[in-house]
Short mmCIF file of C-alpha atoms in Angstrom, two decimals:
data_model
loop_
_atom_site.label_atom_id
_atom_site.label_comp_id
_atom_site.label_asym_id
_atom_site.label_seq_id
_atom_site.Cartn_x
_atom_site.Cartn_y
_atom_site.Cartn_z
CA MET A 154 -134.66 -90.00 134.58
CA ASN A 155 -135.71 -87.82 131.99
CA LYS A 156 -132.84 -87.20 129.72
CA THR A 157 -132.67 -84.22 127.05
CA LYS A 158 -131.27 -85.62 124.00
CA ILE A 159 -129.62 -82.98 121.51
CA ILE A 160 -128.85 -83.94 117.78
CA ALA A 161 -127.05 -82.86 115.47
CA ASP A 162 -126.00 -84.91 112.55
CA PRO A 163 -122.54 -83.34 110.56
CA GLY A 164 -122.92 -80.89 107.82
CA LYS A 165 -126.61 -80.31 108.60
CA GLN A 166 -127.55 -76.81 109.63
CA GLU A 167 -130.17 -77.93 112.49
CA LEU A 168 -130.34 -78.96 115.25
CA PHE A 169 -133.19 -81.19 117.40
CA ILE A 170 -133.33 -81.05 121.48
CA ILE A 171 -135.46 -83.54 122.61
CA ARG A 172 -136.84 -84.15 126.15
CA GLU A 173 -140.05 -86.03 128.20
CA PHE A 174 -141.77 -84.45 131.07
CA ASP A 175 -143.73 -85.75 133.73
CA ALA A 176 -146.74 -83.90 133.22
CA SER A 177 -149.61 -83.04 130.42
CA ARG A 178 -149.25 -81.26 127.57
CA ASP A 179 -150.89 -78.48 128.89
CA LEU A 180 -149.16 -77.93 131.92
CA VAL A 181 -145.56 -78.18 129.87
CA PHE A 182 -147.13 -75.68 127.21
CA ARG A 183 -147.98 -73.37 129.95
CA ALA A 184 -144.39 -73.28 131.24
CA TYR A 185 -143.09 -72.33 127.68
CA SER A 186 -145.91 -70.10 127.34
CA GLU A 187 -146.27 -67.92 130.88
CA GLU A 188 -143.22 -65.58 131.89
CA GLU A 189 -143.46 -66.19 135.24
CA LEU A 190 -142.76 -69.57 134.68
CA LEU A 191 -140.05 -69.15 132.70
CA VAL A 192 -138.22 -67.04 134.19
CA GLN A 193 -137.90 -70.10 136.61
CA TRP A 194 -136.62 -72.40 134.36
CA LEU A 195 -135.00 -71.13 131.75
CA GLY A 196 -131.55 -70.77 131.43
CA PRO A 197 -128.63 -72.59 133.67
CA ARG A 198 -129.23 -71.94 136.89
CA GLU A 199 -126.36 -69.60 137.46
CA LEU A 200 -127.78 -66.93 135.13
CA VAL A 201 -130.66 -64.82 136.36
CA THR A 202 -133.56 -64.31 133.72
CA ARG A 203 -135.54 -61.23 133.35
CA TYR A 204 -138.32 -60.70 130.57
CA GLU A 205 -138.03 -56.78 128.47
CA LYS A 206 -140.62 -58.00 126.15
CA PHE A 207 -142.92 -61.18 125.71
CA GLU A 208 -145.67 -61.00 123.16
CA PRO A 209 -146.48 -64.87 122.76
CA ARG A 210 -149.20 -64.51 119.55
CA ALA A 211 -148.25 -64.52 116.16
CA GLY A 212 -146.06 -61.56 115.11
CA GLY A 213 -145.33 -60.56 118.89
CA MET A 214 -141.87 -60.20 119.99
CA TYR A 215 -139.59 -61.44 122.92
CA ARG A 216 -136.20 -59.94 124.59
CA TYR A 217 -135.05 -61.85 127.70
CA VAL A 218 -131.52 -60.58 129.31
CA GLN A 219 -129.73 -63.36 131.35
CA SER A 220 -127.02 -62.11 133.98
CA LEU A 221 -124.49 -63.66 135.19
CA PRO A 222 -123.64 -63.54 138.89
CA ASN A 223 -120.17 -61.44 137.80
CA GLY A 224 -122.89 -59.14 136.58
CA MET A 225 -122.40 -59.23 133.38
CA GLU A 226 -125.85 -59.79 130.77
CA VAL A 227 -126.07 -61.38 127.80
CA ALA A 228 -129.55 -60.74 125.63
CA PHE A 229 -131.08 -62.74 123.10
CA CYS A 230 -134.40 -61.89 121.37
CA GLY A 231 -137.12 -63.22 118.13
CA VAL A 232 -139.94 -62.81 116.73
CA CYS A 233 -143.11 -65.37 117.30
CA HIS A 234 -144.70 -66.55 114.30
CA GLU A 235 -147.01 -69.18 115.61
CA HIS A 236 -148.31 -69.98 119.10
CA THR A 237 -150.83 -72.61 119.03
CA ALA A 238 -151.69 -74.07 122.04
CA PRO A 239 -150.58 -76.51 123.56
CA GLU A 240 -149.73 -78.08 119.96
CA ARG A 241 -146.73 -75.76 118.66
CA ILE A 242 -144.55 -73.05 118.82
CA ILE A 243 -142.58 -71.38 115.76
CA ASN A 244 -140.07 -68.24 116.48
CA THR A 245 -137.32 -66.54 115.96
CA PHE A 246 -134.00 -66.73 118.26
CA GLU A 247 -131.12 -64.76 117.94
CA PHE A 248 -128.08 -63.95 120.36
CA GLU A 249 -127.77 -60.06 120.66
CA GLY A 250 -124.03 -60.53 121.36
CA LEU A 251 -122.03 -61.36 117.75
CA PRO A 252 -120.17 -58.72 116.20
CA GLU A 253 -122.39 -59.32 113.37
CA LYS A 254 -126.29 -59.79 113.54
CA GLY A 255 -128.38 -61.60 111.56
CA HIS A 256 -127.20 -65.09 112.96
CA VAL A 257 -131.16 -65.79 113.26
CA VAL A 258 -132.58 -69.59 114.08
CA LEU A 259 -135.72 -70.17 113.39
CA GLU A 260 -137.26 -72.63 116.10
CA THR A 261 -140.43 -74.68 116.27
CA LEU A 262 -141.34 -76.59 119.27
CA ARG A 263 -143.69 -79.64 119.26
CA PHE A 264 -145.98 -80.93 122.81
CA GLU A 265 -146.68 -84.43 122.01
CA VAL A 266 -148.89 -86.70 124.20
CA VAL A 267 -146.92 -89.72 125.57
CA THR A 268 -149.35 -92.46 127.55
CA GLY A 269 -148.89 -91.77 131.33
CA ASN A 270 -149.98 -88.13 131.34
CA ARG A 271 -146.09 -87.41 130.32
CA THR A 272 -145.13 -84.93 126.96
CA ARG A 273 -142.75 -85.09 124.67
CA VAL A 274 -140.68 -81.50 123.70
CA ILE A 275 -139.21 -81.67 120.31
CA GLY A 276 -137.13 -78.54 119.44
CA GLN A 277 -136.49 -78.11 115.62
CA SER A 278 -133.47 -75.44 115.40
CA VAL A 279 -132.74 -74.73 111.78
CA PHE A 280 -129.35 -71.89 111.31
CA GLN A 281 -128.13 -69.95 108.59
CA SER A 282 -125.37 -72.18 108.12
CA VAL A 283 -123.71 -74.99 109.30
CA GLU A 284 -120.95 -73.04 110.95
CA ASP A 285 -123.78 -70.83 112.89
CA ARG A 286 -125.27 -74.64 114.21
CA ASP A 287 -121.80 -75.38 114.91
CA GLY A 288 -120.59 -72.27 116.40
CA MET A 289 -123.55 -72.33 119.00
CA ILE A 290 -123.21 -76.07 119.63
CA HIS A 291 -119.77 -75.05 120.81
CA SER A 292 -120.81 -71.96 122.68
CA GLY A 293 -121.81 -74.24 125.79
CA MET A 294 -125.64 -74.97 124.54
CA GLU A 295 -125.57 -78.25 125.66
CA HIS A 296 -125.48 -77.10 129.41
CA GLY A 297 -127.42 -74.49 129.27
CA VAL A 298 -130.02 -76.56 127.96
CA ILE A 299 -129.93 -79.62 129.68
CA ASP A 300 -130.45 -77.63 133.26
CA SER A 301 -133.06 -75.61 131.97
CA HIS A 302 -134.66 -78.73 131.24
CA ASN A 303 -133.84 -80.14 134.65
CA ARG A 304 -134.99 -76.91 135.82
CA LEU A 305 -138.33 -77.39 134.65
CA ASP A 306 -138.43 -81.12 136.19
CA GLU A 307 -137.66 -79.61 139.10
CA LEU A 308 -140.55 -77.20 139.00
CA ILE A 309 -143.12 -80.06 137.62
CA ASN A 310 -141.52 -82.39 140.83
CA ALA A 311 -142.53 -79.74 143.19
CA ASN A 312 -145.87 -78.82 141.68
CA ARG A 313 -145.31 -75.08 141.35
CA LEU A 314 -146.75 -75.00 137.81
CA LYS A 315 -150.60 -75.77 139.15
#
């Protein structure tokens, strides 16, 4: 079974999220690059995700909103710095719900070919401070990341990415 690994060394501003998927690199990259696919797996399954803007290209922007069952909504936004198929995505990420703006995270996703037509996705997130990173970890991020990856696995196993 595939498992998501989250690595956050004490005292550092970065964390790594690593997961392997039973699909080709092209297919997994598509799942990270197409709005119609992203809304099917991004976020915990109890939330509904919709994109208000999605421009997966250098200089493009994105903004998505996630709705909770109680009707509350949370939003995230960022700027795309690189979108090189099927190898790498670099963008910023910001939670709009913080009382103070500017807690921007730089994210790099690398898509590696693994034997057996599998793909390893390595995500590196660099925060502006150790406190920002630790705040993200304590916000329940792990549940969201793991459930997102499990949902992507379900899409792959159901052949719904083709």
